[in-house]
Coordinates of C-alpha atoms and ligand atoms in Angstrom, one line a residue:
M1 CA 79.2 97.7 107.7
A2 CA 79.2 97.6 111.5
K3 CA 79.1 100.9 113.5
P4 CA 82.1 103.2 112.7
L5 CA 84.2 103.9 115.7
S6 CA 86.5 106.7 116.7
I7 CA 90.0 105.4 117.1
L8 CA 93.3 107.0 118.3
F9 CA 96.3 105.2 116.9
V10 CA 99.5 106.1 118.8
S11 CA 103.0 105.2 117.4
S12 CA 106.5 106.5 117.6
E13 CA 107.0 105.9 113.9
V14 CA 104.6 106.5 111.0
Y15 CA 105.7 106.2 107.3
P16 CA 106.4 108.5 105.5
F17 CA 107.3 110.8 108.4
A18 CA 109.6 108.6 110.3
K19 CA 110.7 105.0 109.7
T20 CA 113.3 102.6 111.1
G21 CA 111.4 99.4 110.4
G22 CA 108.1 97.6 110.1
L23 CA 106.4 99.6 112.9
A24 CA 106.3 102.6 110.6
D25 CA 104.8 100.6 107.7
V26 CA 102.1 99.2 110.0
S27 CA 101.3 102.6 111.5
Y28 CA 100.7 103.9 108.0
S29 CA 98.9 101.0 106.3
L30 CA 96.7 99.8 109.2
P31 CA 95.1 103.2 109.9
L32 CA 94.5 103.7 106.2
A33 CA 92.9 100.3 105.9
L34 CA 90.7 101.0 109.0
R35 CA 89.7 104.3 107.5
E36 CA 88.6 102.5 104.4
L37 CA 86.4 100.3 106.6
G38 CA 84.6 103.6 107.6
H39 CA 86.2 104.3 111.0
D40 CA 87.2 107.8 112.2
I41 CA 90.9 107.0 112.9
R42 CA 93.6 109.5 113.7
V43 CA 97.3 108.8 114.3
M44 CA 99.6 110.5 116.7
M45 CA 103.4 110.6 116.7
P46 CA 106.4 112.8 117.8
K47 CA 107.9 115.3 115.4
Y48 CA 111.6 114.4 115.3
G49 CA 114.1 117.0 114.1
S50 CA 114.6 115.2 110.8
I51 CA 110.9 115.6 109.7
S52 CA 110.5 118.5 107.4
E53 CA 107.4 120.6 108.0
R54 CA 107.3 121.9 104.4
K55 CA 107.7 118.5 102.7
N56 CA 105.2 116.8 104.9
R57 CA 102.6 119.7 104.9
I58 CA 102.7 120.0 108.7
H59 CA 100.9 123.0 110.0
E60 CA 99.8 124.5 113.3
I61 CA 96.4 124.2 115.0
N62 CA 95.4 127.1 117.2
R63 CA 93.9 125.0 119.9
L64 CA 97.0 122.8 120.3
R65 CA 99.6 125.5 120.6
D66 CA 102.0 125.9 123.6
F67 CA 100.4 123.8 126.3
A68 CA 102.1 122.6 129.5
I69 CA 103.1 119.0 130.1
M70 CA 104.7 117.8 133.3
V71 CA 107.6 115.4 133.2
G72 CA 108.2 114.7 136.8
D73 CA 108.1 118.1 138.4
V74 CA 109.6 119.9 135.3
E75 CA 107.1 121.7 133.0
S76 CA 107.7 121.4 129.3
I77 CA 105.8 123.0 126.4
A78 CA 104.1 121.0 123.8
T79 CA 102.7 122.2 120.5
V80 CA 100.8 119.6 118.5
K81 CA 100.7 120.1 114.7
S82 CA 98.5 118.6 112.0
S83 CA 99.2 116.7 108.9
A84 CA 97.7 113.6 107.1
I85 CA 98.7 110.3 105.6
T86 CA 97.0 109.9 102.3
T87 CA 96.6 107.5 99.4
S88 CA 94.5 107.9 96.3
R89 CA 91.7 106.2 98.2
S90 CA 91.7 107.6 101.7
K91 CA 93.1 110.1 104.2
V92 CA 93.9 109.8 107.9
Q93 CA 94.5 112.8 110.2
A94 CA 97.9 112.8 111.8
Y95 CA 98.7 114.8 115.0
I96 CA 102.4 115.5 115.4
T97 CA 103.8 116.4 118.8
T98 CA 106.6 119.0 118.8
N99 CA 108.9 120.0 121.5
Q100 CA 112.2 121.8 121.0
N101 CA 114.2 120.1 123.6
Y102 CA 112.9 116.5 123.4
F103 CA 112.3 116.1 119.7
E104 CA 113.2 119.0 117.4
A105 CA 116.8 119.2 118.6
N106 CA 117.4 115.5 117.7
K107 CA 117.9 114.2 114.2
G108 CA 117.6 110.6 115.3
F109 CA 114.5 108.9 116.6
Y110 CA 115.9 107.0 119.6
S111 CA 119.6 107.3 119.2
D112 CA 122.2 109.6 117.9
P113 CA 122.6 108.8 114.1
I114 CA 126.4 109.5 114.3
T115 CA 127.4 107.6 117.4
G116 CA 124.5 105.1 117.5
I117 CA 124.1 105.8 121.2
D118 CA 120.6 106.0 122.7
Y119 CA 119.6 109.5 123.8
P120 CA 120.1 109.7 127.5
D121 CA 116.7 111.3 128.0
N122 CA 114.6 108.7 126.1
D123 CA 112.6 108.1 129.3
E124 CA 111.6 111.8 129.5
R125 CA 111.1 112.1 125.8
F126 CA 108.5 109.3 125.7
I127 CA 106.9 110.2 129.1
F128 CA 106.4 113.7 127.6
F129 CA 105.0 112.2 124.3
N130 CA 102.6 109.8 126.2
R131 CA 101.2 112.6 128.4
T132 CA 100.8 114.9 125.4
V133 CA 98.8 112.3 123.5
L134 CA 96.0 112.2 126.2
Q135 CA 96.2 116.0 126.8
T136 CA 95.7 116.5 123.1
C137 CA 92.4 114.5 123.2
I138 CA 91.3 116.6 126.1
L139 CA 92.1 119.9 124.4
L140 CA 90.3 118.7 121.3
G141 CA 87.3 117.5 123.3
W142 CA 87.7 114.2 121.3
F143 CA 87.3 111.1 123.4
P144 CA 87.8 108.1 121.1
D145 CA 86.1 104.8 121.6
I146 CA 89.4 103.0 121.1
I147 CA 93.0 104.0 122.0
H148 CA 95.4 101.7 120.1
C149 CA 99.0 101.9 121.4
N150 CA 102.1 100.4 119.8
D151 CA 105.3 99.1 121.3
W152 CA 107.2 100.4 124.3
Q153 CA 107.3 104.1 123.2
T154 CA 103.5 104.3 123.9
G155 CA 103.4 102.0 126.9
L156 CA 102.5 104.7 129.5
V157 CA 99.5 106.0 127.5
P158 CA 97.3 103.2 128.9
A159 CA 98.7 103.7 132.4
I160 CA 98.1 107.5 132.4
A161 CA 94.6 107.1 130.8
R162 CA 93.6 104.7 133.6
T163 CA 95.0 106.7 136.5
D164 CA 95.3 110.5 136.0
Y165 CA 92.6 110.7 133.4
A166 CA 90.4 107.8 134.5
E167 CA 87.2 109.9 134.3
E168 CA 87.9 111.4 130.9
F169 CA 88.7 108.1 129.2
K170 CA 86.4 105.8 131.2
N171 CA 84.4 104.8 128.0
A172 CA 87.5 104.1 125.9
K173 CA 88.8 100.6 125.4
I174 CA 92.6 100.4 125.2
I175 CA 94.6 98.1 122.9
Y176 CA 98.3 97.6 123.2
T177 CA 100.2 96.0 120.3
I178 CA 103.6 94.5 120.8
H179 CA 105.6 94.7 117.6
N180 CA 108.9 93.7 119.2
F181 CA 109.0 92.1 122.7
G182 CA 112.8 92.5 122.7
N183 CA 112.6 96.3 123.2
Q184 CA 110.7 97.0 126.3
G185 CA 111.7 100.6 127.2
S186 CA 113.5 99.8 130.4
F187 CA 115.0 102.7 132.4
P188 CA 116.6 103.1 135.9
A189 CA 114.4 103.3 139.0
S190 CA 115.1 107.0 139.1
S191 CA 112.9 107.4 136.0
L192 CA 109.8 106.2 137.9
M193 CA 109.2 109.5 139.5
K194 CA 109.3 111.3 136.2
T195 CA 106.1 109.4 135.0
G196 CA 104.0 111.3 137.5
L197 CA 102.4 108.0 138.7
T198 CA 102.8 107.9 142.4
S199 CA 100.5 105.3 144.1
P200 CA 102.3 102.1 145.2
E201 CA 99.9 100.0 143.1
D202 CA 100.7 102.0 140.0
I203 CA 104.4 102.0 140.7
A204 CA 104.3 98.2 141.0
K205 CA 102.5 97.9 137.7
I206 CA 105.1 99.9 135.8
T207 CA 108.2 98.4 137.5
H208 CA 110.0 95.3 136.3
N209 CA 113.3 94.1 137.8
D210 CA 113.4 97.3 139.8
R211 CA 113.4 99.5 136.7
L212 CA 110.7 101.5 134.9
N213 CA 109.4 99.3 132.1
F214 CA 107.2 101.0 129.5
M215 CA 106.1 97.7 128.0
K216 CA 105.0 96.3 131.3
A217 CA 102.8 99.4 131.8
G218 CA 101.2 98.8 128.4
I219 CA 100.5 95.2 129.2
A220 CA 99.2 95.9 132.7
Y221 CA 96.8 98.7 131.9
S222 CA 95.3 97.8 128.5
D223 CA 92.1 95.9 127.9
Q224 CA 93.5 93.9 125.1
I225 CA 97.0 93.0 124.1
T226 CA 97.9 91.9 120.6
T227 CA 101.0 91.0 118.8
V228 CA 101.7 90.9 115.1
S229 CA 101.5 87.2 114.3
P230 CA 99.9 84.1 115.9
T231 CA 103.2 82.2 116.2
Y232 CA 105.0 85.1 117.8
C233 CA 102.1 85.4 120.2
A234 CA 102.7 81.8 121.4
E235 CA 106.4 82.3 121.4
I236 CA 106.5 85.3 123.7
L237 CA 104.1 83.7 126.1
R238 CA 106.3 80.6 126.3
N239 CA 109.7 81.9 125.8
E240 CA 112.0 83.2 128.6
Q241 CA 114.8 83.9 126.2
S242 CA 115.3 87.6 125.6
S243 CA 112.0 88.4 127.4
N244 CA 113.8 89.7 130.4
G245 CA 111.3 87.9 132.5
L246 CA 108.4 89.9 131.2
N247 CA 106.8 86.8 129.7
E248 CA 105.6 85.9 133.2
V249 CA 103.7 89.2 133.3
L250 CA 102.4 88.6 129.8
R251 CA 101.2 85.2 130.8
S252 CA 99.0 86.7 133.5
R253 CA 97.2 88.4 130.7
G254 CA 97.2 85.4 128.4
D255 CA 93.4 85.3 128.1
D256 CA 93.5 88.8 126.6
M257 CA 96.3 88.1 124.1
L258 CA 95.8 87.7 120.4
G259 CA 98.1 87.5 117.3
I260 CA 97.0 89.3 114.2
L261 CA 99.3 89.1 111.1
D262 CA 100.4 92.3 109.5
G263 CA 99.5 92.7 105.8
V264 CA 101.1 94.3 102.8
D265 CA 100.1 97.7 101.6
L266 CA 99.6 97.0 97.9
L267 CA 99.6 100.7 97.0
T268 CA 103.2 101.0 98.2
W269 CA 104.6 97.5 97.8
N270 CA 103.3 96.3 94.5
P271 CA 105.5 95.5 91.4
K272 CA 102.6 96.4 89.1
I273 CA 102.8 100.1 90.1
D274 CA 106.1 100.5 92.0
P275 CA 107.8 103.7 90.7
F276 CA 111.2 102.7 92.1
I277 CA 111.8 99.6 90.0
A278 CA 113.2 99.3 86.4
K279 CA 110.0 98.0 84.8
N280 CA 106.6 97.2 86.3
Y281 CA 105.4 93.6 86.2
D282 CA 102.8 91.2 87.7
N283 CA 102.5 87.4 87.9
L284 CA 101.8 87.3 84.2
S285 CA 105.0 89.1 83.2
V286 CA 107.4 87.9 85.9
Q287 CA 110.1 87.7 83.2
D288 CA 110.3 91.5 83.4
K289 CA 111.9 91.2 86.8
I290 CA 115.2 90.9 84.8
Y291 CA 115.2 94.6 84.1
S292 CA 115.2 95.4 87.8
K293 CA 117.8 92.6 88.4
E294 CA 120.1 94.3 85.9
A295 CA 119.6 97.7 87.5
L296 CA 120.1 96.3 91.0
L297 CA 123.4 94.4 90.1
H298 CA 124.6 97.6 88.4
R299 CA 123.8 99.7 91.6
F300 CA 125.7 97.2 93.7
G301 CA 128.6 97.0 91.2
L302 CA 128.2 93.2 90.5
P303 CA 128.4 91.6 87.1
M304 CA 125.3 90.1 85.4
R305 CA 125.6 86.3 85.2
S306 CA 123.1 84.1 83.4
N307 CA 121.6 81.3 85.4
T308 CA 122.9 82.7 88.6
P309 CA 120.3 83.6 91.2
L310 CA 120.6 86.8 93.2
I311 CA 119.7 86.7 96.9
G312 CA 118.7 90.0 98.4
M313 CA 118.5 91.1 102.0
I314 CA 117.2 94.3 103.6
S315 CA 117.7 94.4 107.3
R316 CA 118.6 96.1 110.5
L317 CA 122.0 94.6 111.3
N318 CA 121.6 93.1 114.7
E319 CA 121.4 89.8 116.5
Q320 CA 117.7 89.4 115.9
K321 CA 118.0 89.4 112.1
G322 CA 120.5 86.5 111.9
V323 CA 123.1 88.4 110.0
R324 CA 125.7 86.4 112.0
L325 CA 124.6 83.2 110.3
I326 CA 125.5 84.7 106.9
I327 CA 129.0 85.7 108.1
E328 CA 129.5 82.2 109.7
A329 CA 128.4 80.4 106.6
A330 CA 130.1 82.6 104.1
E331 CA 132.6 80.1 102.8
Q332 CA 130.0 77.5 102.0
L333 CA 127.4 80.0 100.8
F334 CA 129.7 81.6 98.3
A335 CA 131.1 78.4 97.1
E336 CA 127.7 78.0 95.4
N337 CA 126.6 79.6 92.2
L338 CA 124.8 82.7 93.6
Q339 CA 125.1 86.4 94.1
F340 CA 124.2 88.4 97.2
V341 CA 123.2 92.0 97.9
L342 CA 122.4 93.5 101.3
L343 CA 121.1 96.9 102.4
G344 CA 121.2 97.6 106.1
E345 CA 122.7 99.4 109.0
G346 CA 123.4 98.7 112.6
D347 CA 126.0 96.9 114.6
P348 CA 129.5 98.0 113.4
A349 CA 130.9 94.5 114.1
L350 CA 128.3 92.9 111.8
E351 CA 128.9 95.6 109.2
A352 CA 132.6 94.8 109.3
G353 CA 131.9 91.1 109.0
L354 CA 129.8 91.6 105.9
Q355 CA 132.3 94.0 104.4
E356 CA 135.0 91.4 104.7
I357 CA 132.8 88.9 102.7
T358 CA 132.5 91.4 99.9
E359 CA 136.3 91.7 99.8
R360 CA 136.7 88.0 99.6
Y361 CA 134.0 87.5 96.9
P362 CA 133.9 90.8 95.0
E363 CA 131.9 89.4 92.1
K364 CA 129.4 87.6 94.2
A365 CA 128.6 89.8 97.2
S366 CA 128.0 93.5 97.7
I367 CA 126.5 95.5 100.5
K368 CA 125.3 99.1 101.1
I369 CA 125.3 100.5 104.6
G370 CA 122.5 102.9 105.2
F371 CA 118.8 103.4 105.0
D372 CA 117.3 103.8 101.5
D373 CA 113.6 103.2 100.9
E374 CA 113.8 103.4 97.1
L375 CA 116.7 101.0 96.9
A376 CA 114.7 98.6 99.2
H377 CA 112.0 98.5 96.5
L378 CA 114.5 97.7 93.8
I379 CA 116.0 94.9 95.9
E380 CA 112.6 93.3 96.3
A381 CA 112.0 93.5 92.6
G382 CA 115.4 92.6 91.3
S383 CA 116.3 89.7 93.5
D384 CA 115.4 86.1 92.8
M385 CA 115.4 85.1 96.4
F386 CA 115.2 86.9 99.7
M387 CA 117.0 86.0 102.9
M388 CA 115.6 86.3 106.4
P389 CA 117.4 84.0 108.8
S390 CA 116.0 85.7 111.9
L391 CA 116.6 84.6 115.5
Y392 CA 113.1 85.8 116.1
E393 CA 110.7 87.8 113.9
P394 CA 107.5 89.2 115.4
C395 CA 105.9 89.4 111.9
G396 CA 108.3 90.4 109.3
L397 CA 107.2 92.4 106.3
N398 CA 110.0 91.9 103.9
Q399 CA 109.2 88.2 103.4
Q400 CA 105.7 89.2 102.6
Y401 CA 106.8 91.9 100.2
S402 CA 109.1 89.3 98.6
L403 CA 106.1 87.0 98.0
V404 CA 104.3 89.8 96.3
Y405 CA 107.3 90.6 94.1
G406 CA 107.9 87.0 93.1
T407 CA 111.1 86.9 95.1
V408 CA 111.2 83.6 96.9
P409 CA 111.9 83.9 100.6
I410 CA 114.4 81.7 102.5
V411 CA 113.5 82.0 106.2
R412 CA 114.0 80.5 109.6
S413 CA 110.7 79.1 111.0
T414 CA 110.0 81.7 113.7
G415 CA 107.2 84.1 114.5
G416 CA 105.5 85.7 111.5
L417 CA 108.0 84.0 109.2
A418 CA 106.5 80.6 110.2
D419 CA 103.0 81.9 109.6
T420 CA 103.7 83.2 106.1
V421 CA 106.3 81.1 104.4
R422 CA 105.8 77.4 103.7
E423 CA 108.5 75.0 102.4
F424 CA 108.0 74.4 98.7
N425 CA 107.1 70.8 97.8
P426 CA 107.7 70.1 94.1
Q427 CA 105.6 66.9 94.1
K428 CA 102.6 68.7 95.4
A429 CA 103.4 72.0 93.7
D430 CA 102.7 73.5 97.1
G431 CA 104.6 76.1 99.2
N432 CA 106.0 79.5 98.6
G433 CA 109.6 79.5 99.9
F434 CA 112.3 77.6 101.8
V435 CA 112.3 77.2 105.5
F436 CA 114.8 76.0 108.1
Q437 CA 114.0 75.2 111.7
N438 CA 117.0 75.9 114.0
F439 CA 119.1 79.0 114.3
D440 CA 122.0 77.3 112.7
A441 CA 124.3 78.2 109.9
Q442 CA 124.4 74.7 108.4
E443 CA 120.6 74.5 108.3
M444 CA 120.5 77.8 106.6
V445 CA 123.0 76.7 104.0
S446 CA 120.9 73.5 103.4
A447 CA 117.8 75.7 102.8
V448 CA 119.7 77.9 100.3
R449 CA 120.9 74.7 98.5
R450 CA 117.3 73.5 98.3
A451 CA 116.3 76.8 96.8
L452 CA 119.2 76.7 94.3
A453 CA 118.3 73.2 93.2
M454 CA 114.7 74.4 92.4
Y455 CA 116.0 77.5 90.7
S456 CA 117.9 75.5 88.2
R457 CA 114.6 73.9 87.0
Q458 CA 112.8 76.9 85.5
D459 CA 109.3 75.2 85.3
V460 CA 109.5 74.2 88.9
W461 CA 110.8 77.6 90.0
S462 CA 108.0 79.4 88.3
M463 CA 105.6 77.4 90.5
V464 CA 107.2 78.7 93.7
V465 CA 107.1 82.2 92.3
Q466 CA 103.5 82.0 91.2
N467 CA 102.4 80.5 94.5
G468 CA 103.7 83.5 96.4
M469 CA 102.5 86.1 93.9
T470 CA 98.9 84.9 93.9
E471 CA 98.4 84.8 97.7
D472 CA 96.1 87.4 99.4
L473 CA 98.5 89.3 101.7
S474 CA 96.6 92.6 101.6
W475 CA 96.0 94.7 104.7
S476 CA 92.3 94.7 104.3
R477 CA 92.2 91.1 105.7
S478 CA 94.1 92.1 108.8
A479 CA 92.2 95.4 109.2
K480 CA 89.0 93.5 109.3
Q481 CA 90.4 91.4 112.2
Y482 CA 91.3 94.6 114.1
S483 CA 87.9 96.1 113.4
E484 CA 86.2 93.0 114.7
L485 CA 88.4 93.1 117.8
Y486 CA 87.5 96.7 118.5
H487 CA 83.8 95.9 118.1
N488 CA 84.1 93.0 120.5
L489 CA 85.8 95.1 123.1
M490 CA 83.1 97.7 122.8
Q491 CA 80.5 94.9 122.9
I492 CA 79.0 96.1 119.7
E493 CA 77.3 93.5 117.6
I494 CA 79.0 93.1 114.2
Ligands
ADP1 P1 111.7 95.2 111.4 O1 110.5 96.0 111.7 O2 112.0 94.2 112.5 O3 112.9 96.0 111.1 P2 110.2 94.2 109.1 O4 110.6 93.1 108.1 O5 108.9 94.0 109.8 O6 111.4 94.2 110.1 O7 110.2 95.6 108.4 C1 111.3 96.2 107.9 C2 110.9 97.4 107.1 O8 112.0 98.3 107.1 C3 110.7 97.0 105.6 O9 109.8 98.0 105.0 C4 112.1 97.2 105.1 O10 112.1 97.4 103.7 C5 112.6 98.4 105.8 N1 114.0 98.5 106.0 C6 114.8 97.9 106.9 N2 116.1 98.3 106.8 C7 116.1 99.2 105.8 C8 117.2 99.9 105.1 N3 118.4 99.8 105.5 N4 116.8 100.7 104.1 C9 115.5 100.8 103.7 N5 114.5 100.1 104.2 C10 114.8 99.3 105.3

């Protein structure tokens, strides 16, 4: 094994403490996988009001109690607490930043859970968090070799490390991973002064379209930028759509860009040991999926029908995830012999559109609005097919979980979906799913029809299922790529 490194991994969501999507899963699995490779890795995140100290074994550390952090010219008090993420195989130290006003008082992470409206002080909340991250290292006397930041919520960490604390962190290499280029942390110009960065050059590097842009800061000040799949990497460099013009800035760092695919944490997402499904199974006992299918249909109030495939979907309900296509194509989709269950929350208009479908096709479609981790596992196990018609998808974890669970993905060819799902070809017995190219309801319906045609031939169907279930999608593969990247940056021979 190459030299172990000290690594600080900064994220606004870490499973099981806080999760709205894939970022939390990555911020759990990747540090654990890097720990298994021998690195001293520690994660840092905010403590939102919904995180229970007792349940998560969070406790105080004397050295990190009540220290001052400036947000603009206002002083706030930070206390950083300690916990850990653990599996049966390894354990990673977690530092959890608390502050009454910015985090403890809020039950939501970025927006009010009742109204769905973003917190008005999100700029201050994450400036505070970013400053606390570096101050914590200083108080601990721990100066990691690598600082690995993730998404907009951590974008100012590289900027602060390279300006205010340039001396302290001069030996650290900084990596910035973009999990979603669509959310950049853009705030009015009046937020700029709150960052504490004052020189004109620094202000220019964190300003985009006359606004503070956290993600631009991350891109500008890091040594290396990564994103979560090779195809998404190419797409965001090329694509002006929904990039808010930031792709120009990204292109100027094109030589320092790399796409590394996320993996699957096989201790959490694995039908062989999953505690949330009706009966455990593996690729040699796929027929036992039926028990989870029965349980799932029951949970969603749908009747069990033989020879009728069940399509599952777990998704944030927004433009990105392509829910609109399902609503647009409902009439054609539900004319087919299929059933559909969806778990998700988000845009009320999309929720209403889906609800309307369930009223029109009460025996075929059912949805649950909300966030339910256990039910998500049952959907992966109990569905025959899994739908991800995304407009864009940086990596996508659910299609990978689906492959592991023998649940055949139907996806649009974009980002990480294009890198992980290959159209099934019955002649060659090759491929693990069904793929359509354009963001178009008709193309999606055609892909579903191709899947239904294969489903009706059980011998052929079992080939698609087996192809997915026998792939290596584990995190250890991706963690090795990150580890190699860290060593390259440190110019250490591997
Ligand atoms: P994204 O990060 O863009 O939301 P991913 O596919 O990368 O999409 O990851 C989504 C993760 O969040 C998966 O673990 C998925 O199961 C989970 N998830 C999304 N919505 C829900 C929900 N409503 N309830 C439970 N889990 C959810």
